[in-house]
Structure formats: C-alpha cells, structure tokens
Coordinates of N, CA and C in Angstrom, one line a residue:
X1 N -94.7 50.0 49.1 CA -95.7 50.9 49.5 C -95.3 52.4 49.3
X2 N -96.0 53.3 48.7 CA -95.7 54.5 48.6 C -95.6 55.2 49.9
X3 N -95.1 56.5 49.5 CA -95.0 57.4 50.9 C -96.2 57.9 51.5
X4 N -96.0 58.1 52.8 CA -97.3 58.4 53.6 C -98.0 59.7 53.0
X5 N -99.4 59.7 52.9 CA -100.1 60.8 52.6 C -100.5 61.6 53.8
X6 N -99.7 62.6 54.0 CA -100.1 63.4 55.3 C -99.8 64.9 55.4
X7 N -100.2 65.7 56.1 CA -100.0 67.1 56.3 C -99.3 67.4 57.6
X8 N -98.0 67.8 57.6 CA -97.3 68.2 58.8 C -98.4 69.1 59.6
X9 N -99.2 70.2 58.9 CA -99.7 71.3 59.8 C -100.9 70.6 60.4
X10 N -101.7 69.6 60.0 CA -102.6 68.8 60.4 C -102.0 68.3 62.0
X11 N -101.0 67.7 61.9 CA -100.5 67.0 63.2 C -100.1 68.2 64.3
X12 N -99.6 69.2 63.8 CA -99.2 70.3 64.5 C -100.5 71.0 65.1
X13 N -101.4 71.1 64.4 CA -102.8 71.7 64.8 C -103.4 70.7 65.8
X14 N -103.6 69.1 65.6 CA -104.1 68.3 66.6 C -103.3 68.0 67.8
X15 N -101.9 67.7 67.6 CA -101.1 67.3 68.7 C -100.7 68.6 69.5
X16 N -100.5 69.7 68.8 CA -100.3 70.9 69.8 C -98.8 71.0 70.0
X17 N -98.2 70.5 69.1 CA -96.5 70.5 69.6 C -95.6 70.5 68.2
X18 N -94.7 71.2 68.3 CA -93.7 71.0 67.2 C -93.0 69.5 67.2
X19 N -92.7 69.0 65.7 CA -91.9 67.8 65.8 C -90.3 68.1 66.0
X20 N -89.6 67.0 66.5 CA -88.3 66.9 66.3 C -88.1 66.1 65.0
X21 N -87.2 66.6 63.9 CA -87.1 66.2 62.7 C -85.6 65.8 62.6
X22 N -85.5 64.4 62.0 CA -84.0 64.1 61.9 C -83.4 64.8 60.6
X23 N -82.2 64.7 60.6 CA -81.5 65.5 59.6 C -81.7 65.3 58.2
X24 N -82.0 64.1 58.1 CA -82.5 63.6 56.7 C -84.1 63.9 56.3
X25 N -84.7 64.3 57.3 CA -86.2 64.6 57.2 C -87.0 63.3 56.8
X26 N -86.6 62.4 57.3 CA -87.3 60.9 57.1 C -88.2 60.7 58.3
X27 N -87.9 61.2 59.3 CA -88.9 60.8 60.6 C -89.1 62.3 61.3
X28 N -90.3 62.1 61.7 CA -91.0 63.4 62.6 C -91.3 62.7 64.0
X29 N -91.1 63.3 65.0 CA -91.3 62.8 66.5 C -91.9 63.9 67.0
X30 N -93.3 63.5 67.3 CA -94.1 64.5 68.1 C -94.3 63.9 69.5
X31 N -93.9 64.6 70.6 CA -94.1 64.2 72.0 C -94.9 65.2 72.6
X32 N -96.1 64.8 73.1 CA -97.1 65.4 73.8 C -97.2 64.9 75.3
X33 N -97.0 66.0 76.1 CA -97.0 65.6 77.4 C -98.6 66.3 78.2
X34 N -99.2 65.4 78.9 CA -100.4 65.8 79.7 C -100.2 65.2 80.9
X35 N -100.2 66.0 81.8 CA -100.0 65.6 83.3 C -98.6 64.7 83.5
X36 N -98.7 63.4 83.9 CA -97.8 62.4 84.0 C -97.6 61.5 83.0
X37 N -98.1 61.8 81.7 CA -98.2 60.8 80.5 C -97.5 61.5 79.3
X38 N -96.8 60.8 78.6 CA -96.1 61.2 77.4 C -96.5 60.3 76.4
X39 N -97.3 61.1 75.3 CA -97.6 60.3 74.1 C -96.6 60.5 72.8
X40 N -96.0 59.7 72.5 CA -95.2 59.9 71.3 C -95.7 59.3 70.1
X41 N -95.6 60.2 68.9 CA -96.2 59.9 67.8 C -94.9 59.9 66.6
X42 N -94.3 58.8 66.1 CA -93.4 58.9 65.1 C -93.8 58.7 64.0
X43 N -93.4 59.5 62.9 CA -94.0 59.3 61.5 C -92.8 59.2 60.7
X44 N -92.7 57.8 59.9 CA -91.7 57.6 59.2 C -92.3 57.6 57.7
X45 N -92.3 58.9 57.1 CA -93.1 59.3 55.9 C -92.6 58.3 54.7
X46 N -91.4 58.0 54.5 CA -91.0 57.2 53.4 C -91.3 55.6 53.4
X47 N -91.4 55.3 54.8 CA -91.9 53.7 55.0 C -93.3 53.7 55.0
X48 N -94.2 54.8 55.1 CA -95.4 54.9 55.4 C -95.8 54.2 56.8
X49 N -95.0 54.4 57.9 CA -95.2 53.9 59.1 C -95.3 54.7 60.2
X50 N -96.1 54.4 61.0 CA -96.1 55.2 62.2 C -96.1 54.5 63.5
X51 N -95.5 55.0 64.3 CA -95.3 54.4 65.8 C -95.9 55.3 66.9
X52 N -96.8 54.7 67.6 CA -97.5 55.5 68.8 C -96.8 54.8 70.1
X53 N -96.4 55.5 70.9 CA -96.2 55.0 72.3 C -96.5 55.7 73.4
X54 N -96.8 55.3 74.6 CA -97.5 55.9 75.7 C -96.5 55.4 77.0
X55 N -96.1 56.5 77.7 CA -95.2 56.4 78.9 C -95.5 57.1 79.9
X56 N -95.2 56.9 81.1 CA -95.2 57.8 82.2 C -93.9 58.7 82.1
X57 N -93.9 60.0 82.8 CA -92.7 60.9 82.7 C -91.5 60.0 83.2
X58 N -91.9 59.6 84.5 CA -90.6 58.8 85.2 C -90.2 57.7 84.6
X59 N -90.6 57.2 83.7 CA -90.3 55.8 82.9 C -89.4 56.1 81.6
X60 N -88.4 55.4 81.4 CA -87.6 55.5 80.2 C -88.3 54.7 79.0
X61 N -88.8 53.6 79.2 CA -89.4 52.9 78.3 C -91.0 53.0 78.4
X62 N -91.6 52.9 77.2 CA -93.0 53.2 76.9 C -93.8 51.9 77.7
X63 N -94.9 52.0 78.2 CA -95.8 51.1 78.6 C -96.5 50.4 77.4
X64 N -96.8 51.2 76.5 CA -97.7 50.8 75.3 C -97.0 51.1 73.9
X65 N -96.8 50.5 73.0 CA -96.3 50.6 71.8 C -97.1 49.9 70.6
X66 N -97.6 50.9 69.8 CA -98.2 50.5 68.5 C -97.4 50.9 67.1
X67 N -97.2 49.9 66.3 CA -96.6 50.1 65.0 C -97.3 49.6 64.0
X68 N -97.6 50.4 63.1 CA -98.4 50.2 61.9 C -98.0 50.7 60.5
X69 N -98.3 50.2 59.4 CA -98.2 51.0 58.3 C -99.5 51.6 57.8
X70 N -99.4 52.7 57.4 CA -100.7 53.4 56.8 C -100.8 53.5 55.3
X71 N -101.6 52.7 54.8 CA -101.8 52.6 53.3 C -102.5 53.7 52.6
X72 N -103.7 54.3 53.5 CA -104.5 55.3 52.7 C -104.4 56.7 53.3
X73 N -103.5 56.8 53.9 CA -103.0 58.3 54.4 C -103.7 58.8 55.7
X74 N -103.5 59.8 56.2 CA -103.9 60.4 57.5 C -104.9 61.4 57.0
X75 N -106.1 61.4 57.8 CA -107.1 62.7 57.6 C -107.2 63.4 58.9
X76 N -107.1 64.8 58.9 CA -107.5 65.4 60.0 C -108.8 65.7 60.1
X77 N -109.4 65.4 61.2 CA -110.8 65.4 61.3 C -111.2 66.3 62.7
X78 N -112.1 67.2 62.3 CA -112.8 68.2 63.3 C -114.3 68.2 63.0
X79 N -114.8 67.4 64.0 CA -116.3 67.2 64.0 C -116.8 67.4 65.2
X80 N -118.1 67.1 65.5 CA -118.8 67.3 66.8 C -118.2 66.3 67.8
X81 N -117.3 65.4 67.6 CA -116.7 64.7 68.7 C -115.7 65.1 69.1
X82 N -114.9 65.9 68.4 CA -113.7 66.7 68.6 C -112.7 66.7 67.5
X83 N -111.5 66.9 67.8 CA -110.4 67.1 66.7 C -109.3 65.8 67.2
X84 N -109.1 65.1 66.0 CA -108.3 63.9 65.9 C -107.6 63.8 64.5
X85 N -106.7 62.6 64.6 CA -106.0 62.5 63.3 C -106.5 61.0 63.0
X86 N -106.9 60.5 61.8 CA -107.5 59.4 61.4 C -106.6 58.7 60.4
X87 N -106.0 57.6 60.8 CA -105.3 56.9 60.1 C -105.9 55.9 59.3
X88 N -105.9 55.8 57.9 CA -106.7 55.0 57.3 C -105.9 54.0 56.6
X89 N -106.6 52.7 56.7 CA -106.0 51.6 56.1 C -104.7 51.1 56.7
X90 N -104.8 50.8 58.2 CA -103.6 50.5 58.7 C -103.3 49.0 59.0
X91 N -102.0 48.6 59.0 CA -101.7 47.1 59.1 C -100.6 47.1 60.3
X92 N -101.1 46.7 61.3 CA -100.2 46.5 62.3 C -98.8 45.8 62.0
X93 N -97.6 46.0 62.7 CA -96.4 45.5 62.4 C -95.5 45.4 63.8
X94 N -94.7 44.7 63.7 CA -93.7 44.8 64.9 C -92.9 45.8 64.9
X95 N -92.6 46.5 65.9 CA -91.8 48.0 66.0 C -90.4 47.6 65.5
X96 N -89.8 46.4 65.9 CA -88.5 46.4 65.4 C -88.1 46.0 64.1
X97 N -89.2 45.6 63.3 CA -88.9 45.2 62.0 C -88.7 46.4 61.0
X98 N -87.7 46.4 60.4 CA -87.5 47.4 59.2 C -88.2 47.2 57.9
X99 N -88.6 46.0 57.9 CA -89.0 45.4 56.5 C -90.7 45.2 56.7
X100 N -91.2 45.3 55.5 CA -92.5 45.1 55.3 C -93.0 43.6 55.4
X101 N -94.1 43.4 56.5 CA -94.4 41.9 57.0 C -95.6 41.7 56.1
X102 N -96.0 42.4 55.0 CA -97.1 42.0 54.3 C -96.8 42.0 52.9
X103 N -97.3 41.2 52.1 CA -96.9 41.1 50.6 C -97.7 42.4 50.0
X104 N -97.3 42.7 48.8 CA -98.1 43.8 48.0 C -99.5 43.5 47.8
X105 N -99.9 42.4 47.4 CA -101.2 41.8 47.3 C -102.1 41.9 48.5
X106 N -101.6 41.7 49.6 CA -102.1 42.0 51.1 C -102.5 43.4 51.3
X107 N -101.5 44.0 50.9 CA -101.5 45.6 51.4 C -102.7 46.3 50.5
X108 N -102.5 45.7 49.0 CA -103.5 46.5 48.1 C -105.1 46.0 48.4
X109 N -105.2 44.7 48.8 CA -106.4 44.1 48.7 C -107.3 44.0 50.2
X110 N -106.3 43.9 50.9 CA -106.9 43.6 52.5 C -107.7 45.0 52.9
X111 N -108.8 44.7 53.8 CA -109.3 45.9 54.5 C -108.4 46.3 55.5
X112 N -107.8 47.4 55.6 CA -106.8 47.8 56.8 C -107.7 48.5 58.0
X113 N -107.0 48.7 59.1 CA -108.0 49.1 60.2 C -108.0 50.7 60.2
X114 N -108.9 51.2 61.1 CA -108.8 52.7 61.2 C -108.5 53.1 62.5
X115 N -107.5 54.1 62.5 CA -106.9 54.2 64.1 C -106.9 55.9 64.2
X116 N -107.7 56.1 65.3 CA -108.2 57.6 65.6 C -107.1 58.2 66.9
X117 N -106.4 59.3 66.7 CA -105.5 59.6 67.6 C -106.0 61.1 68.1
X118 N -106.0 61.5 69.5 CA -106.6 62.7 69.8 C -105.8 63.0 71.2
X119 N -105.3 64.2 71.4 CA -104.9 64.5 72.7 C -105.9 65.0 73.6
X120 N -107.1 65.1 73.2 CA -108.4 65.7 74.1 C -109.4 64.7 74.1
X121 N -110.1 64.3 75.1 CA -111.1 63.3 75.1 C -112.2 63.6 74.0
X122 N -112.4 62.3 73.1 CA -113.5 62.7 72.2 C -114.9 62.4 72.8
X123 N -115.8 63.0 72.2 CA -117.3 63.0 73.0 C -117.9 61.9 72.0
X124 N -118.7 60.9 72.5 CA -119.5 60.0 71.9 C -120.8 60.1 72.3
X125 N -121.9 60.2 71.5 CA -123.1 60.3 71.8 C -124.0 59.0 71.1
X126 N -125.0 58.4 71.8 CA -125.8 57.6 71.2 C -126.6 57.9 70.2

C-alpha cells in the first residue's frame, strides 16, 4: 500500500491540537481532551494506518480502539454539518498487527468503509 494521502494542517485545524511526532517522522499522535475524555488519533503515514482510541482521563488503557488502513486518503470536510476528517476507503485491522491483513487485490478492488472523525458534534437534519 502506498503512503497515506493526508495534510497535517487539516488535522491541526480539525482536531485543534499539535501532534507529537516521533524522531523519524513516521508517526503523528494527536491527543484531544474534552472534559474527562481523551481522543487519540495516531497516524502512521508510511503504513497508511490510523489508530483511534478513546479513554477517560483517569484511565491508562483506552476503552475503545479502532485501527484501520486508509486506501483513498483523508479529506478535510467543512460543510453544513460541521468540521470533520473523512477517512476514505478504510479497512479495519488488528491494532497489534504490524503486517497487512489484506491482499493487494483485496485492497485495490474491495469497497472500503468511510470513517468520519470530529471533536465537535455534527448536525444531521432529515
């Protein structure tokens, strides 16, 4: 899989926090605190993988963890519903697995999921 197509400025604008970047600039970690919750968004740009986790401030381990490969990139969306990041062509994976769990054919031909992340409530109208 190719490198993740994303823009650091979009993440900064949407998540409203600066990332912690590892010394090799392979991983960017954004941690957003809202009340007693912390949303972590880890971007592994060379593996095209994103890990989302949610935990309470008082907990060490997250209550929820989602890990997925992003085939079609990340789009910054600002529309009538709000501001959010849209991860396109996503394939869920195990967080602990450092290897791709899909074949190249599956990644190219299968329809991936769309995942939207926002730190502010989105508005949905009928």
